[in-house]
Coordinates of C-alpha atoms in Angstrom, one line a residue:
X1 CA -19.4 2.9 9.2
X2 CA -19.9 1.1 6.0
X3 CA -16.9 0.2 4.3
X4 CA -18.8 -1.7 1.6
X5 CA -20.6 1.5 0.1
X6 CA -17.7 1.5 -2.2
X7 CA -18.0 -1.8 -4.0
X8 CA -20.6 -0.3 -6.3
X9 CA -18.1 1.7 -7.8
X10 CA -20.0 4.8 -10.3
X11 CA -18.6 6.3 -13.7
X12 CA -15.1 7.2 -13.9
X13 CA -14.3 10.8 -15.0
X14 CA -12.0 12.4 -17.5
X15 CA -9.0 14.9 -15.8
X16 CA -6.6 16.2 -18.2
X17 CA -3.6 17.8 -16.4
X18 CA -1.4 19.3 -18.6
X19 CA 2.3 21.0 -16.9
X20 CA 5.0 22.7 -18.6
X21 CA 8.0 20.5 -17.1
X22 CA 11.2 22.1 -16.8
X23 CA 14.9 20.4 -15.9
X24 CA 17.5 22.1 -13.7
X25 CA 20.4 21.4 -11.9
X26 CA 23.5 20.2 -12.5
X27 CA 22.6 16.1 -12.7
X28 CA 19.4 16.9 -14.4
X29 CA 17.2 15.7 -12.0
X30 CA 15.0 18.2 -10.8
X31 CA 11.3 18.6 -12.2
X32 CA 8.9 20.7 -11.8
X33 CA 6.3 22.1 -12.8
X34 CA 5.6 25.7 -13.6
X35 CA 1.7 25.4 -13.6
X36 CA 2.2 24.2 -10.3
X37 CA 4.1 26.9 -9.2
X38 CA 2.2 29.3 -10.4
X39 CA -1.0 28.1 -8.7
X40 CA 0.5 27.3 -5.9
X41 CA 2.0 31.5 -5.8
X42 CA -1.1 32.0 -6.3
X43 CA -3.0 30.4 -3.6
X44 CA -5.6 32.5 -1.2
X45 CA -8.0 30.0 -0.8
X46 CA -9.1 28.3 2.5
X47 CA -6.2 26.8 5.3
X48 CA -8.2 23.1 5.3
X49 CA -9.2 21.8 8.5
X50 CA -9.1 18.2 8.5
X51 CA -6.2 17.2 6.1
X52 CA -6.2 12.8 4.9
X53 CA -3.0 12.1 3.1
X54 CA -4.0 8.1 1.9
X55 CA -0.6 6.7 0.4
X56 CA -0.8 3.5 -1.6
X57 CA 2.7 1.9 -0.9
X58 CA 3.7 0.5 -4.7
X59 CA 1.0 2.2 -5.9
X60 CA 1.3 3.9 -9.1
X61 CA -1.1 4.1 -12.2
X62 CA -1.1 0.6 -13.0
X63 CA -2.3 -0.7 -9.7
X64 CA -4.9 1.7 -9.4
X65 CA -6.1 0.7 -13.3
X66 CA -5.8 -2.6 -12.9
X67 CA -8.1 -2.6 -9.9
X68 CA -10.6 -0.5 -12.1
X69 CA -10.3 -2.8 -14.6
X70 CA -10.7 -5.9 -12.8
X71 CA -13.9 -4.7 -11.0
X72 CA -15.1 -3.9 -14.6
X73 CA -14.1 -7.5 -16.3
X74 CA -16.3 -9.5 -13.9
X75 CA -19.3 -7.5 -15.4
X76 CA -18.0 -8.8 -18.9
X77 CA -19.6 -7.2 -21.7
X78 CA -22.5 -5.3 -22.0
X79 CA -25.6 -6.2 -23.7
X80 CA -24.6 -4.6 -27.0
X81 CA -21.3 -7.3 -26.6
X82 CA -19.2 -3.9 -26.1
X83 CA -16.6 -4.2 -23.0
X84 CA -18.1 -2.2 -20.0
X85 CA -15.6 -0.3 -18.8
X86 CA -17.2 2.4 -16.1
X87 CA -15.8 0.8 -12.8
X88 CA -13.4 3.2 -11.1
X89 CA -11.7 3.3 -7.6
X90 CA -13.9 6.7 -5.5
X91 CA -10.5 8.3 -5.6
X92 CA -10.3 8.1 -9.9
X93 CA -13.5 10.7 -9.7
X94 CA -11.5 13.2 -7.2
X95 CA -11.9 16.6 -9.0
X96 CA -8.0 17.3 -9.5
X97 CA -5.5 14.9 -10.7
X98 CA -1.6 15.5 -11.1
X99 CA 1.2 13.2 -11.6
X100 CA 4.4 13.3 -9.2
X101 CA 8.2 12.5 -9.8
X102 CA 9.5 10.0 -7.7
X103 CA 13.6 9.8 -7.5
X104 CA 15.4 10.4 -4.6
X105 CA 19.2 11.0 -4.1
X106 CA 20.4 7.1 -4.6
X107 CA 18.3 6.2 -7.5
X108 CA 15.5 6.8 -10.3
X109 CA 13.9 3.6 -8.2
X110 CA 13.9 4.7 -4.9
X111 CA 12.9 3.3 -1.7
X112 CA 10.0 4.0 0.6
X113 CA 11.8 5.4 3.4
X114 CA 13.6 8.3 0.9
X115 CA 9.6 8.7 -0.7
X116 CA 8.0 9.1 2.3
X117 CA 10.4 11.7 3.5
X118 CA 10.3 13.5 0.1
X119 CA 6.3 13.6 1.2
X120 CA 6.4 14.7 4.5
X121 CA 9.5 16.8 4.6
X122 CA 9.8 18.3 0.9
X123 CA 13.0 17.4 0.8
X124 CA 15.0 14.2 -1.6
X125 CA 17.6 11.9 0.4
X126 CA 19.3 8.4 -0.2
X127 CA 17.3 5.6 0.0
X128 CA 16.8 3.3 3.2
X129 CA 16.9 7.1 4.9
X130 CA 13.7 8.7 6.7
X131 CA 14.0 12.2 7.4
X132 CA 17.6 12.5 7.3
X133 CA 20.1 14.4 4.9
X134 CA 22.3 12.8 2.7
X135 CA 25.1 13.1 5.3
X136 CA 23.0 11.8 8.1
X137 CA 23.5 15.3 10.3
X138 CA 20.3 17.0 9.5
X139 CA 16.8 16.0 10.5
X140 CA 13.9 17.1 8.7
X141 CA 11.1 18.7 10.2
X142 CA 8.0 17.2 9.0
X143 CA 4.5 18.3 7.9
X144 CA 2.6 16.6 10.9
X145 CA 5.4 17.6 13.8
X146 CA 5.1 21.3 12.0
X147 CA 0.9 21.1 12.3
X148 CA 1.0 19.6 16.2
X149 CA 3.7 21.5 17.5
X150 CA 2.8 25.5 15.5
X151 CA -1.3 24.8 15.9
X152 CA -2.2 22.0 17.8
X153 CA -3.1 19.5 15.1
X154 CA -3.8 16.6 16.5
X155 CA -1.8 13.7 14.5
X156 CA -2.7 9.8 13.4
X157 CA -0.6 7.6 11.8
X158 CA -2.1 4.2 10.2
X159 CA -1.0 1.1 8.1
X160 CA -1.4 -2.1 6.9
X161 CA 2.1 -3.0 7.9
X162 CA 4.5 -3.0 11.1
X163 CA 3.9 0.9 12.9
X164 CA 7.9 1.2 12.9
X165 CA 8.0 0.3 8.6
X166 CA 9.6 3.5 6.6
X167 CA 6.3 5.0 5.4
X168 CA 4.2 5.5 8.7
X169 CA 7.7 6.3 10.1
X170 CA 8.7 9.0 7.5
X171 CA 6.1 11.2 9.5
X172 CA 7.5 10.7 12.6
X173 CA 11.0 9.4 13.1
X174 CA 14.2 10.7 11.9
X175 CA 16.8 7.4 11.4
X176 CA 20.0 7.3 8.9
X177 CA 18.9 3.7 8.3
X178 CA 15.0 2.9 8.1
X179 CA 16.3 -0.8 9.7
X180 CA 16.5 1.1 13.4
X181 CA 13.2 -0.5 14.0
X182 CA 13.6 0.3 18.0
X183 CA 15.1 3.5 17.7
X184 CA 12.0 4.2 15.3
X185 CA 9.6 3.3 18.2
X186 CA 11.4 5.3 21.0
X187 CA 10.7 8.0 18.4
X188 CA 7.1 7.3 17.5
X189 CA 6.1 7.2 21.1
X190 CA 8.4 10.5 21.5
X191 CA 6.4 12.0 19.0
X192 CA 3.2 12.8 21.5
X193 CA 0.9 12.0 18.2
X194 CA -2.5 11.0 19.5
X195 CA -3.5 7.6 17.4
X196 CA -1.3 4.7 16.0
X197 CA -3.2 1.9 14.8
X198 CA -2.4 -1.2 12.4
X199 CA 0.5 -3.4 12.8
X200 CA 2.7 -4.8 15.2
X201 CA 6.1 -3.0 16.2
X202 CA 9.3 -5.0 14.7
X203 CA 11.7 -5.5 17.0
X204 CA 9.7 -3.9 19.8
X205 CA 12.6 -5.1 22.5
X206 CA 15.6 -4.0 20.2
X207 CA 17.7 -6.3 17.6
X208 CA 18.9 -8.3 20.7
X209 CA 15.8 -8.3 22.7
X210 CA 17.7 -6.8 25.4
X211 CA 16.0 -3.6 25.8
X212 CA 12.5 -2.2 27.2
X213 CA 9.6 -2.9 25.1
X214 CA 8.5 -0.1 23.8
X215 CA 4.6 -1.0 24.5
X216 CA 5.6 -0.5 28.2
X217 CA 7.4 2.5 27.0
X218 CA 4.5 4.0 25.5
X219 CA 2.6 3.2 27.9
X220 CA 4.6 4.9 31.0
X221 CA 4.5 8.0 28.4
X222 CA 0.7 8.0 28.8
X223 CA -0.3 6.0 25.8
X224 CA -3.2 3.6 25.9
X225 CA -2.1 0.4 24.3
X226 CA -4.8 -1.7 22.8
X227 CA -3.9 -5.2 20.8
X228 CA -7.9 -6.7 20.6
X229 CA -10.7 -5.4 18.6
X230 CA -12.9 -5.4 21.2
X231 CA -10.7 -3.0 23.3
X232 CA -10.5 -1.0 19.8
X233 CA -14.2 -0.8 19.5
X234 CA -14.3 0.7 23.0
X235 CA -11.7 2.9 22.4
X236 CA -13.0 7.0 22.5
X237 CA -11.1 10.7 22.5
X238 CA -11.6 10.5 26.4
X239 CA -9.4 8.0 26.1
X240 CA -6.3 10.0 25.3
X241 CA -3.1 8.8 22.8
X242 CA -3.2 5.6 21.5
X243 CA -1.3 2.7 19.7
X244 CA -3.7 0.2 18.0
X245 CA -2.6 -2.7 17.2
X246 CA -4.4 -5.7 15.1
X247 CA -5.3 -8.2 16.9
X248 CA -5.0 -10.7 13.9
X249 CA -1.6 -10.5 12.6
X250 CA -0.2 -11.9 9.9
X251 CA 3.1 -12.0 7.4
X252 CA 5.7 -10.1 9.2
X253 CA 3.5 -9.2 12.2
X254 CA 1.7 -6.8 9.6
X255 CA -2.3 -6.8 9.9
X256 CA -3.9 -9.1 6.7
X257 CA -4.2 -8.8 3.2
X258 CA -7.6 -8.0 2.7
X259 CA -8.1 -11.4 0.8
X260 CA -7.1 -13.5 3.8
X261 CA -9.4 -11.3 6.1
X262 CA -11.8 -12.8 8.3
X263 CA -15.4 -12.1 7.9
X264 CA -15.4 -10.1 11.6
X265 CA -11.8 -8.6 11.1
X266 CA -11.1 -4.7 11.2
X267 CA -9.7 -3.5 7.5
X268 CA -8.2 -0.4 6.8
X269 CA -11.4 1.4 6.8
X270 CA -12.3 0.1 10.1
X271 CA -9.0 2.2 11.7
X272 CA -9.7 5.2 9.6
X273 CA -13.3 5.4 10.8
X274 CA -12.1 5.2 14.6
X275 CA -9.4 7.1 13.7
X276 CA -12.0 10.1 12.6
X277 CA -13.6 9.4 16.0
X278 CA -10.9 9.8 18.2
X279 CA -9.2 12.4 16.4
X280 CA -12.0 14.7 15.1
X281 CA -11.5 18.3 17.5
X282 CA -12.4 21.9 16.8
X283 CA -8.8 23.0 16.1
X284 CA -8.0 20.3 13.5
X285 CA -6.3 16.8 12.7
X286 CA -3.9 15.1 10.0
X287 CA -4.0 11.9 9.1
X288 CA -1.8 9.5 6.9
X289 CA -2.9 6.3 6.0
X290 CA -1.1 3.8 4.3
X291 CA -1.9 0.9 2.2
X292 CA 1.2 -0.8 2.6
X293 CA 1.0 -4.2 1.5
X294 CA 0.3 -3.1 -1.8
X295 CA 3.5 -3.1 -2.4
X296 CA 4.4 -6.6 -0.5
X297 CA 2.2 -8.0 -2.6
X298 CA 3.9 -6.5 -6.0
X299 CA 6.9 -7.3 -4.6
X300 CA 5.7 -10.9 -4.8
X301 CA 4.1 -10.5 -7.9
X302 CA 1.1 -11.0 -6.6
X303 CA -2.0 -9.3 -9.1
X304 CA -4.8 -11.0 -7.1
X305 CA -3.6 -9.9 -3.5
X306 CA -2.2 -6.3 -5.6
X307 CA -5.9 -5.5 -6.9
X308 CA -7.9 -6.6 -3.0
X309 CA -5.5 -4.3 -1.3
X310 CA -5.9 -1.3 -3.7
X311 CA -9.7 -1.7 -3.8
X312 CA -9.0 -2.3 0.4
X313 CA -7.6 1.2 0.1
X314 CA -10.5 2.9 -1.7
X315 CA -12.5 1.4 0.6
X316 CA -10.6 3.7 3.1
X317 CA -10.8 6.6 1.5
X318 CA -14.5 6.4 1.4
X319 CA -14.7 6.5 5.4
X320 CA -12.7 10.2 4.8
X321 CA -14.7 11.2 1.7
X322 CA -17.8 10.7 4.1
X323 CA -16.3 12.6 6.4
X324 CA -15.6 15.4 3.7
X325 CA -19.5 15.6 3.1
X326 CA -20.0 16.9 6.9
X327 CA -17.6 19.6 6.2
X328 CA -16.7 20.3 2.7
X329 CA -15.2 23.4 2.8
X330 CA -12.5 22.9 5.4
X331 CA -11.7 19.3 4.3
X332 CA -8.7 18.4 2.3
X333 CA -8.0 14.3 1.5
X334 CA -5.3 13.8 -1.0
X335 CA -4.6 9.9 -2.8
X336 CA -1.3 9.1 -4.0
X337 CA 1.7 6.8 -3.7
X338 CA 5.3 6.8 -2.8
X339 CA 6.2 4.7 -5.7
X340 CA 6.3 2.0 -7.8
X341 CA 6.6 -1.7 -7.5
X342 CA 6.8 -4.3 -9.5
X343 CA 6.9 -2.7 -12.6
X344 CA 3.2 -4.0 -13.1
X345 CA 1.6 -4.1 -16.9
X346 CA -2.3 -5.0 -18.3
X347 CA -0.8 -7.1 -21.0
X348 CA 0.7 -9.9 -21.8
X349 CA 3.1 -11.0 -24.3
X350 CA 1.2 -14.5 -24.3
X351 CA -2.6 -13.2 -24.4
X352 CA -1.6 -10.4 -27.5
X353 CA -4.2 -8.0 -26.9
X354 CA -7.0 -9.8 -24.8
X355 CA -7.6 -9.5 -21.2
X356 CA -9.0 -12.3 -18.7
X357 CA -8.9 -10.2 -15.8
X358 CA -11.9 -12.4 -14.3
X359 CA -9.7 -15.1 -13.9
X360 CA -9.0 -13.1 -11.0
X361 CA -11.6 -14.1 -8.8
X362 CA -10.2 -17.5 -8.7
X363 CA -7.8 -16.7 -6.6
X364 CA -8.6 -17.1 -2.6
X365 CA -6.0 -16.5 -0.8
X366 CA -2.2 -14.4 -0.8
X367 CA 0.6 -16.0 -1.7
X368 CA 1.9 -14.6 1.9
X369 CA -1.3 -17.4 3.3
X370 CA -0.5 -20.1 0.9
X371 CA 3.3 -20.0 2.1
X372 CA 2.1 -20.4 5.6
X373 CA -1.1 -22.7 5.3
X374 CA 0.0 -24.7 2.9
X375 CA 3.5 -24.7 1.7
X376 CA 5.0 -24.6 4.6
X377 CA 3.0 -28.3 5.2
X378 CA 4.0 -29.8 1.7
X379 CA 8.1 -29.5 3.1
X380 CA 6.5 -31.1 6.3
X381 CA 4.6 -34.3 4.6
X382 CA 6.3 -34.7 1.5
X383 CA 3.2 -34.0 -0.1
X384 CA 3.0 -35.2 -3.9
X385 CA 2.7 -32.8 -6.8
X386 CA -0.4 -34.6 -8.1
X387 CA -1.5 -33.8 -4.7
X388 CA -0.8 -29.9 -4.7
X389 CA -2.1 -29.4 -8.1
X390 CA -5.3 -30.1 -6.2
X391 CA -4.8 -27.5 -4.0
X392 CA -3.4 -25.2 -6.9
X393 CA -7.0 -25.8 -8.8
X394 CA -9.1 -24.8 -5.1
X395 CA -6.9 -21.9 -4.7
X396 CA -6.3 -20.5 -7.5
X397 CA -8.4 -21.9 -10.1
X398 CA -5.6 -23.6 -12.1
X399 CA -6.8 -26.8 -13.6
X400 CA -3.8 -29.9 -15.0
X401 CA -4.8 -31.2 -18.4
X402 CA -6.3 -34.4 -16.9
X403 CA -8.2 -32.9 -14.5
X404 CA -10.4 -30.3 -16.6
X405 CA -13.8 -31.2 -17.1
X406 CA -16.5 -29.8 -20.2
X407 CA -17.4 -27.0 -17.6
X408 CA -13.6 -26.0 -17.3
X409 CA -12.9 -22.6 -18.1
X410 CA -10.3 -23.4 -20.9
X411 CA -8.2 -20.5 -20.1
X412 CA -7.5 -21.5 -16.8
X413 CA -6.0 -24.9 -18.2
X414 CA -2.3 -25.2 -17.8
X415 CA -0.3 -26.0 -20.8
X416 CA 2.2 -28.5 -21.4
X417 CA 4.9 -25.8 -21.1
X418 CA 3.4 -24.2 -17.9
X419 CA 2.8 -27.6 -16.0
X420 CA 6.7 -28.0 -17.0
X421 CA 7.1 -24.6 -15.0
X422 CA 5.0 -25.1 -12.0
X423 CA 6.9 -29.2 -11.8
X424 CA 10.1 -27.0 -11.5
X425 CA 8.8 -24.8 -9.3
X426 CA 7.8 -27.4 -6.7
X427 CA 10.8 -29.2 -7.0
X428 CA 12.6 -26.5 -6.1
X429 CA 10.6 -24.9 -2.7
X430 CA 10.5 -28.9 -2.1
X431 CA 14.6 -29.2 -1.6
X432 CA 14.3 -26.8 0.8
X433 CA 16.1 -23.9 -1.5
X434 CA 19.4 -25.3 0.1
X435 CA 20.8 -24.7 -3.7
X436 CA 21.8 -21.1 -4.6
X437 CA 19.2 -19.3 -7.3
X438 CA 21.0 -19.0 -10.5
X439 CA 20.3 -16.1 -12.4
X440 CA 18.1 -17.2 -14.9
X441 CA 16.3 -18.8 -11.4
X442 CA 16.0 -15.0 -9.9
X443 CA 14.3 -13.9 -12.9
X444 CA 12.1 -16.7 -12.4
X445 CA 11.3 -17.4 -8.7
X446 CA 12.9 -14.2 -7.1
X447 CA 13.5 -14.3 -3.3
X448 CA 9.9 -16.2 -3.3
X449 CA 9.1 -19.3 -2.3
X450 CA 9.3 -21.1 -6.1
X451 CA 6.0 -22.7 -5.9
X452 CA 4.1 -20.2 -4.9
X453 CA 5.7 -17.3 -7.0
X454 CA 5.3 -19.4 -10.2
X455 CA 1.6 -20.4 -9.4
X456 CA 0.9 -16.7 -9.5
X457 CA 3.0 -16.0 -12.4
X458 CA 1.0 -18.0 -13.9
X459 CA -2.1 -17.0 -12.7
X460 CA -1.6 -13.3 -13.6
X461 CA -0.2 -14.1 -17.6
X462 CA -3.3 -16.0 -18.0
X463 CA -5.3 -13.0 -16.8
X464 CA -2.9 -10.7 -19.2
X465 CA -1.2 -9.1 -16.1
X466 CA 2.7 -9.3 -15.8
X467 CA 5.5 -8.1 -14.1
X468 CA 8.5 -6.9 -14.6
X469 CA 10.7 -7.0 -11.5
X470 CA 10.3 -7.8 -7.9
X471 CA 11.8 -4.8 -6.7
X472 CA 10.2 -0.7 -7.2
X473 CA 10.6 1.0 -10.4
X474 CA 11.0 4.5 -11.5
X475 CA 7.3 5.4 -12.6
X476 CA 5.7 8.7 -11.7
X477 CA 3.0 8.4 -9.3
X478 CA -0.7 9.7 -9.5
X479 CA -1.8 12.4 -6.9
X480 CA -6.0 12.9 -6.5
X481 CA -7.1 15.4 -4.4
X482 CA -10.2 16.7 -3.2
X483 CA -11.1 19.1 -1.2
X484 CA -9.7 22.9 0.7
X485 CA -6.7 23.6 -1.8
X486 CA -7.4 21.2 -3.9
X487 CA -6.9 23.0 -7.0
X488 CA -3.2 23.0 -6.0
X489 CA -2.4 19.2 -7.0
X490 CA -2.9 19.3 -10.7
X491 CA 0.0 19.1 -13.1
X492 CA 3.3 17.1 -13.0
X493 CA 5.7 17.9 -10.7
X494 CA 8.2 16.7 -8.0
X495 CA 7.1 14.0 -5.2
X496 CA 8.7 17.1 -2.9
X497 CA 6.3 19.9 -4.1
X498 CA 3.6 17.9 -2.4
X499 CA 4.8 18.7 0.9
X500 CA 5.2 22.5 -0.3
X501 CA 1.3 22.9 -1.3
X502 CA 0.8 21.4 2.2
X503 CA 3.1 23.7 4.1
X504 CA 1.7 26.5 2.0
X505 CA -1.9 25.7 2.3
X506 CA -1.5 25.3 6.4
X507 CA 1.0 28.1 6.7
X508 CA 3.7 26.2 8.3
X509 CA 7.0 27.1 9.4

């Protein structure tokens, strides 16, 4: 496995999609597309094998372009003093591209939990609801119980974040509220699927911590529970169902952002690749994948720790594209997201037209790390602002006035009115937040930790990146597919129709 065979990144190519979009129903809410239906009536083309669904939590056009871009900006300009733009993400060069709708039943900004269901069930719901109707009666069947229990699929389920978090969930749980972490588990290890890997369960012993951890549950259900690497390296078919977790946790018990990654440390690639291994049988497997701290790090407004995590998930997909190559024709992997976060732009009121996405680089570790190493430390000591600027300038490349040099990048120079921003920033996270956030304080800070939130602020508008919210947003979503079927996924259309070309394309009931 060679995760890195993705860093050289070839030639993007052009896919035009056009859809005739059509709007029904009585709140107007329902789009389609007719192309899509008409392809998808028309389908008589190969039931694929081995089906990848890769779902870039937050992810939505200008995550994946930004990541293109930024890869492109550290080769600058060519020789003829013309920007380069030719680095893509291996999913941007998928034959078929389409575009998918992503409201649910609560909002045009929906959640993950009512997403995810809309992509493994076909069907909308509230937000903060995984497989559930609207009046919390019905359960939803979904695409991966359909494919184990109707033809012996075997089943993996994989992410970046907690095992029990709404997106791996929404394709194996049923819960009116995607905060019944334990009843989530009971379900997950209910669900007979054969491989769990990435992080750690929350609240593996129930909101109390009164009830049976559901690790020893799994395990007396025949699970093999592994929570090392080395144990994961080991780990075969013969070996039966299994629940990997990371051995290297991080934020929120979730595995690391792939910037904070040790140089040994498993990435998401690593758990696909064993995923393959131990799932890969003569009757045929489905496997999701999320990328789910994408979207932590939009919420944060994060752009360096957005792009590392994007790119983390390409390098993801490669491991299944690979796996495509040995068997092309009954091989389906499909790329998309279940929305929007952060309403995330490439450009800047401040930089007019101009880019610095290279600034980038400078940037070492998540704001998620910076909170814990270092922040977290500063409240301890009392440590002095002239002191953290230091810091600030190692980290992330920010330089104070008095400390830039001849060799200073002058871009990455704080102004007068920025090192005004970041002294208020500090002060705040330095009180300990004991004061209630004013409005014009949300807008600023959010629910982040001041300091650190305003160092990447700054870091991103000097890059000509910006947000627009902490929260998700109502873009459309990009789907890429390649593969058995593929031809099914071009268009624009609703998040739910994806789940309909799948059911269609397997024949499920």
């Amino acid at each position: 496995m060679n995760f890195k065979k993705t860093a050289a990144m070839a030639a993007a190519i052009a896919v035009a999609a056009t859809a005739t979009v059509s709007t029904v129903g009585a709140a107007g809410l329902k789009t389609s597309s007719a192309k899509a239906a008409a392809q998808t009536a028309q389908y008589s083309g190969k039931t694929p094998k081995y089906i990848f669904m890769f779902i870039g939590d937050g992810m939505s056009y200008p995550q994946i372009q930004a990541t293109a871009d930024y890869y492109s900006a550290l080769n600058d300009t060519n020789d003829n003093g013309i920007l380069d733009n030719t680095k893509v993400l291996n999913f941007m060069k998928f034959p078929v591209a389409g575009s998918a709708v992503t409201y649910d039943s609560t909002s045009f900004c929906p959640d993950s939990a009512s997403t995810a269901t809309s992509l493994s069930t076909g069907h909308k719901t509230y937000s903060g609801t995984i497989n559930m109707d609207e009046t919390f009666t019905t359960k939803y069947e979904t695409i991966t119980e359909k494919l184990k229990e109707q033809y012996g699929y075997k089943v993996g389920v994989i992410s970046t974040v907690n095992l029990n978090h709404a997106t791996p969930a929404a394709y194996y749980a049923h819960q009116a509220s995607r905060k019944n972490y334990y009843e989530i588990g009971l379900e997950m290890v209910e669900s007979d699927f054969d491989y769990f890997a990435g992080g750690a369960l929350l609240k593996p012993t129930g909101a109390d911590g009164d009830k049976k951890d559901i690790y020893q549950v799994a395990e007396d259900a025949g699970y093999k529970v592994v929570k090392t690497q080395a144990e994961a390296e080991k780990l075969t078919a013969e070996d039966g169902k299994a629940i990997v977790i990371a051995e290297t946790l991080a934020d929120s018990d979730s595995m690391s952002y792939h910037k904070d990654r040790k140089a040994d440390e498993w990435t998401l690639a690593d758990y696909v690749d064993k995923g393959i291994e131990v799932l890969d049988n003569d009757t045929g497997f489905f496997m999701m994948v999320e990328g789910g701290k994408i979207d932590w790090a939009c919420h944060a407004n994060d752009a360096g720790s957005t792009i590392s995590d994007t790119a983390a998930l390409s390098f993801a997909v490669a491991e299944a594209v690979e796996f495509y190559n040995e068997h092309p024709d009954e091989t389906l992997i499909l790329v998309t997201g279940d929305h929007e976060t952060g309403g995330l732009t490439i450009g800047y009121a401040g930089t007019n037209y101009d880019t610095y996405l290279a600034n980038l680089k400078n940037q070492k570790i998540s704001y998620a790390k910076y909170d814990s190493d270092y922040v977290a430390k500063y409240k301890e000591n009392g440590t002095s602002f002239e002191a953290v600027l230091k810091d600030v300038q190692r980290l992330f490349g920010l330089v104070a006035p008095e400390n830039a040099t001849d060799k200073t990048n002058p871009n990455l120079v704080l102004t007068d009115w920025e090192m005004e921003k970041l002294k208020a920033a500090y002060d705040k996270t330095m009180n300990g937040g004991e004061e209630e956030l004013t409005d014009e304080e949300y807008i600023l800070y959010g629910t982040y930790e001041p300091l650190s939130v305003t160092i990447t602020h700054i870091l991103n508008n000097k890059s000509g990146i910006n947000f627009s919210s902490y929260s998700h947003t109502g873009l459309p979503v990009a789907v890429f597919a390649k593969g058995a079927g593929q031809e099914l996924f071009g268009g624009y259309y609703d998040n739910t129709d994806i789940y309909d070309k799948l059911a269609l394309l397997t024949n499920v009931q």
